[in-house]
Amino acid sequence: MTVPIAGKGSSPVPGRLHLGDDAIDLPAVAATAGSDGLAISSLLATTGKVTVDPGFMNTAACTSDITFIDGAEGVLRYRGYPIEQLAANSTFLEVAYLLIHGELPSHHRLDEFVERVDRHMYLPEDFREILSMQPRASHPMAMLGAAIQTMACFYPESMDPLNPAAVDLATVLLMAKMPTMISYIHRRAAGYALLYPVRGEGYVRNFARMTFARPGEAADLPDALVEALDTLLILHADHEQNCSTSTVRLVGSAQANLYSSISAGVAALSGPLHGGANEAVLEMLARIRDSGRDVPTFMARVKDKQDGAKLMGFGHRVYKNYDPRAAIVKKSADRVLEALGVTDELLDIAREVEEIALADAYFIERKLYPNVDFYTGIIYRAMGFPSSMFTPLFAFGRLPGWIAQWREMMSDPTTRIGRPRQVYVGHPKRDFISWEDR
Ligand code: ACO
C-alpha cells in the first residue's frame, strides 16, 4: 500500500495503532508535498472496527497527481505549476489540457486540442430545442445538470468509461459544448434567440459573443472582458477533493459514464455551501450599501455573530491565509471595471470591508482572509451576468478539473467502487407489530 515517491526528502513514518493489548501497523502513503497518509483499509478485517469521519475531515479518499493546496501558506498548484504563473501566462484551454493530460502541451498538441474543441462547439438542432423548451424560470444549474446528462443521449458512442478513445471523445465534447450550453441557458432566461458558435473565433470569445450579443447588433466584446473571463475560468479549474469533485469521482467509481458523473458534480456544486457564495457576497455588499453604507456597524454585527451574520467571501475550510486566487481576482477587478467603463459602488464597499477585516483582531485570530468568491461576483456583474449565472460559470471553470479527476480515478488500478461504511445506531432487532396492535 505504501507508495514511495521521491520529492519531499524524508520517508514517511508508518503509524502504529494500539487497541487494548494489540498493536496494528498502519502503512504510510508518501506525499510529494503536504501530509503523508496512513492506510487504514485493513482495520476492519484485523480489528472488527471501522473509522468514523463525518465530512471527511481527515480522510484521503485517493492519491492524486493533479492539484496541490497548502492552505496555511496560501499555495495552489495545478500539476506542479503555481496558479499565479498559469493565470499570468496561460489560457483556459491550455490549462484544461494540462489538468487532463498531465503536462503542458507542445504547440502542435495544443493546436490540435483547440481545433478539435472548436469543431465540436456546435449543438445539434434537437439539442437546442430541448434547451429552449425548458421553462424560462428554470434555475440555471438545474438546466445545466440536465443538459450535460442529455449529452449521454446524443453521443452514446462516447459513453464507455473503459474505452480510452470514447473517454477522449467525451472529454472533447464536454469541453466544446459547455460554453454553448451555458450561453443558451443565459439567453433562454433573457428571452433571446440562441446563437451559433463561429469556427475560429476563439473559445472564450465565442462564449462571450453567444452569451451577450443582442439580436441584430454586433457584439461589443473588449479584450479585457474576454481575458478576464479566461483568467476566472483558470482560477476555478480545479481544487482537489472538494464536494463536487468527490461526487464526480464517487459516481464514476461505479463506472457510470463521464456525462452522468459530471452532471452529478453540477448537482453538488449547486448547493449554497459550495458554489453559491459569490452570489451571497453581492447580496451582502448591496445590503451594506442600502443600509447607508455603514461598514463598521456591519462588521460589528458580524463579530457579535448577530443573527448568524457572516462576512461572506471570507474564510475557507482549507486556506488559513490569503486565498491565492482571491489576490489575482482582486487585481483583475480593477482592470476589468476600468476597461468596461463601469463604476461600481459595491467594489468600493468590498475594498473597505477587506481593509477593516485584515486589520481587525477577530479576523486575524481566526485566520479569516478573502476567498476567491469575494471579488468574482463584482467582475461577473460588471460583465453583464445576472447573479443566477455565477454558479454555472463556476461549473464551466471547474469542468476540466472534474474531467481530469474522473480520468485519474478510472485509470488508477487501486480504484474500487466508493462505498463508505457506517456505525449503525438504530434499534436492535425487534419483532413486527401487527396492524391491530398499533
Ligand atoms: N465571517 C465571520 N466569522 C467567520 C467567518 C466569516 N465568513 N468564517 C468563519 N468565521 C468564524 C466562525 O464563526 C468561527 O468563530 P468562533 O471560533 O468564534 O466559533 C471561526 O471563524 C471558525 O469558523 P469555522 O466555521 O470553524 O470555519 P470552517 O472552516 O468550518 O468554515 C467556511 C469555512 C464555511 C468557508 C466559512 O469561513 C464561511 O462560512 N465563510 C463564508 C462563506 C463563504 O465565503 N464561502 C465560500 C468558501 S470558498 C468556495 O467555496 C469557493
Short mmCIF file of N, CA, C and O and ligand atoms in Angstrom, two decimals, residues 274 277 302 305 310-317 320 362 366 368 371-373 394, ligand 1:
data_model
loop_
_atom_site.label_atom_id
_atom_site.label_comp_id
_atom_site.label_asym_id
_atom_site.label_seq_id
_atom_site.Cartn_x
_atom_site.Cartn_y
_atom_site.Cartn_z
N HIS A 274 -21.43 25.39 -1.34
CA HIS A 274 -20.31 25.08 -2.22
C HIS A 274 -20.17 26.14 -3.31
O HIS A 274 -19.25 26.96 -3.27
N ALA A 277 -21.48 30.97 -2.97
CA ALA A 277 -21.03 32.07 -2.10
C ALA A 277 -20.81 33.38 -2.85
O ALA A 277 -21.03 34.45 -2.29
N VAL A 302 -21.17 41.30 12.53
CA VAL A 302 -20.53 40.02 12.17
C VAL A 302 -19.75 39.48 13.37
O VAL A 302 -19.86 38.30 13.73
N LYS A 305 -21.69 38.03 15.98
CA LYS A 305 -22.45 36.91 15.45
C LYS A 305 -23.96 37.16 15.56
O LYS A 305 -24.75 36.25 15.85
N LYS A 310 -22.47 36.65 8.78
CA LYS A 310 -21.10 36.24 8.45
C LYS A 310 -20.58 37.17 7.39
O LYS A 310 -21.35 37.75 6.62
N LEU A 311 -19.29 37.29 7.33
CA LEU A 311 -18.71 38.07 6.26
C LEU A 311 -18.55 37.13 5.06
O LEU A 311 -17.61 36.32 5.02
N MET A 312 -19.50 37.21 4.14
CA MET A 312 -19.47 36.28 3.00
C MET A 312 -18.26 36.59 2.13
O MET A 312 -17.88 37.75 1.97
N GLY A 313 -17.64 35.52 1.59
CA GLY A 313 -16.43 35.73 0.79
C GLY A 313 -15.18 35.77 1.64
O GLY A 313 -14.09 36.02 1.14
N PHE A 314 -15.35 35.54 2.95
CA PHE A 314 -14.21 35.47 3.85
C PHE A 314 -14.17 34.10 4.50
O PHE A 314 -15.20 33.52 4.82
N GLY A 315 -12.96 33.60 4.74
CA GLY A 315 -12.80 32.30 5.40
C GLY A 315 -12.84 31.16 4.39
O GLY A 315 -13.41 31.29 3.30
N HIS A 316 -12.20 30.08 4.75
CA HIS A 316 -12.16 28.90 3.87
C HIS A 316 -11.77 27.70 4.71
O HIS A 316 -10.96 27.83 5.62
N ARG A 317 -12.37 26.55 4.40
CA ARG A 317 -12.03 25.34 5.16
C ARG A 317 -10.55 24.99 5.03
O ARG A 317 -9.92 24.52 5.98
N LYS A 320 -6.01 29.03 5.34
CA LYS A 320 -5.97 29.82 6.57
C LYS A 320 -4.99 30.97 6.34
O LYS A 320 -4.24 31.39 7.21
N TYR A 362 -10.46 40.12 15.44
CA TYR A 362 -11.39 38.99 15.27
C TYR A 362 -10.99 38.16 14.05
O TYR A 362 -10.90 36.93 14.11
N ARG A 366 -8.72 34.41 13.84
CA ARG A 366 -9.38 33.25 13.23
C ARG A 366 -8.85 32.93 11.84
O ARG A 366 -9.39 32.08 11.15
N LEU A 368 -9.06 34.59 9.05
CA LEU A 368 -10.11 34.77 8.04
C LEU A 368 -9.64 35.79 7.01
O LEU A 368 -9.43 36.96 7.33
N ASN A 371 -11.68 34.97 0.27
CA ASN A 371 -11.54 33.79 -0.59
C ASN A 371 -11.88 34.19 -2.04
O ASN A 371 -12.23 35.34 -2.31
N VAL A 372 -11.79 33.24 -2.95
CA VAL A 372 -11.92 33.54 -4.38
C VAL A 372 -13.26 34.21 -4.71
O VAL A 372 -13.37 34.99 -5.66
N ASP A 373 -14.27 33.95 -3.87
CA ASP A 373 -15.60 34.47 -4.18
C ASP A 373 -15.77 35.95 -3.83
O ASP A 373 -16.75 36.56 -4.24
N PHE A 394 -18.95 29.03 -12.52
CA PHE A 394 -18.05 28.24 -11.67
C PHE A 394 -17.94 26.82 -12.25
O PHE A 394 -16.84 26.26 -12.41
N1 ACO B 1 -17.37 35.68 8.92
C1 ACO B 1 -17.29 35.77 10.25
N2 ACO B 1 -16.82 34.79 11.06
C2 ACO B 1 -16.40 33.68 10.45
C3 ACO B 1 -16.43 33.51 9.05
C4 ACO B 1 -16.94 34.57 8.27
N3 ACO B 1 -17.01 34.47 6.94
N4 ACO B 1 -15.96 32.28 8.72
C5 ACO B 1 -15.63 31.70 9.89
N5 ACO B 1 -15.89 32.55 10.93
C6 ACO B 1 -15.61 32.30 12.34
C7 ACO B 1 -16.58 31.29 12.91
O1 ACO B 1 -17.74 31.90 13.42
C8 ACO B 1 -15.74 30.64 13.98
O2 ACO B 1 -15.70 31.57 15.08
P1 ACO B 1 -15.58 31.00 16.60
O3 ACO B 1 -14.23 30.36 16.67
O4 ACO B 1 -15.76 32.21 17.44
O5 ACO B 1 -16.71 30.00 16.74
C9 ACO B 1 -14.33 30.63 13.36
O6 ACO B 1 -14.32 31.72 12.42
C10 ACO B 1 -14.01 29.32 12.64
O7 ACO B 1 -15.01 29.10 11.67
P2 ACO B 1 -15.48 27.68 11.11
O8 ACO B 1 -16.93 27.77 10.79
O9 ACO B 1 -14.99 26.62 12.03
O10 ACO B 1 -14.64 27.58 9.78
P3 ACO B 1 -14.88 26.49 8.66
O11 ACO B 1 -13.54 26.16 8.14
O12 ACO B 1 -15.73 25.38 9.14
O13 ACO B 1 -15.74 27.28 7.59
C11 ACO B 1 -16.37 28.50 5.68
C12 ACO B 1 -15.25 27.70 6.38
C13 ACO B 1 -17.64 27.63 5.54
C14 ACO B 1 -15.90 28.87 4.26
C15 ACO B 1 -16.66 29.76 6.49
O14 ACO B 1 -15.48 30.54 6.63
C16 ACO B 1 -17.77 30.61 5.87
O15 ACO B 1 -18.94 30.34 6.10
N6 ACO B 1 -17.41 31.66 5.08
C17 ACO B 1 -18.40 32.49 4.42
C18 ACO B 1 -18.98 31.77 3.20
C19 ACO B 1 -18.02 31.73 2.05
O16 ACO B 1 -17.40 32.73 1.68
N7 ACO B 1 -17.89 30.54 1.42
C20 ACO B 1 -17.03 30.35 0.23
C21 ACO B 1 -15.89 29.44 0.51
S1 ACO B 1 -14.79 29.40 -0.88
C22 ACO B 1 -15.54 28.34 -2.02
O17 ACO B 1 -16.32 27.52 -1.69
C23 ACO B 1 -15.17 28.50 -3.45
#
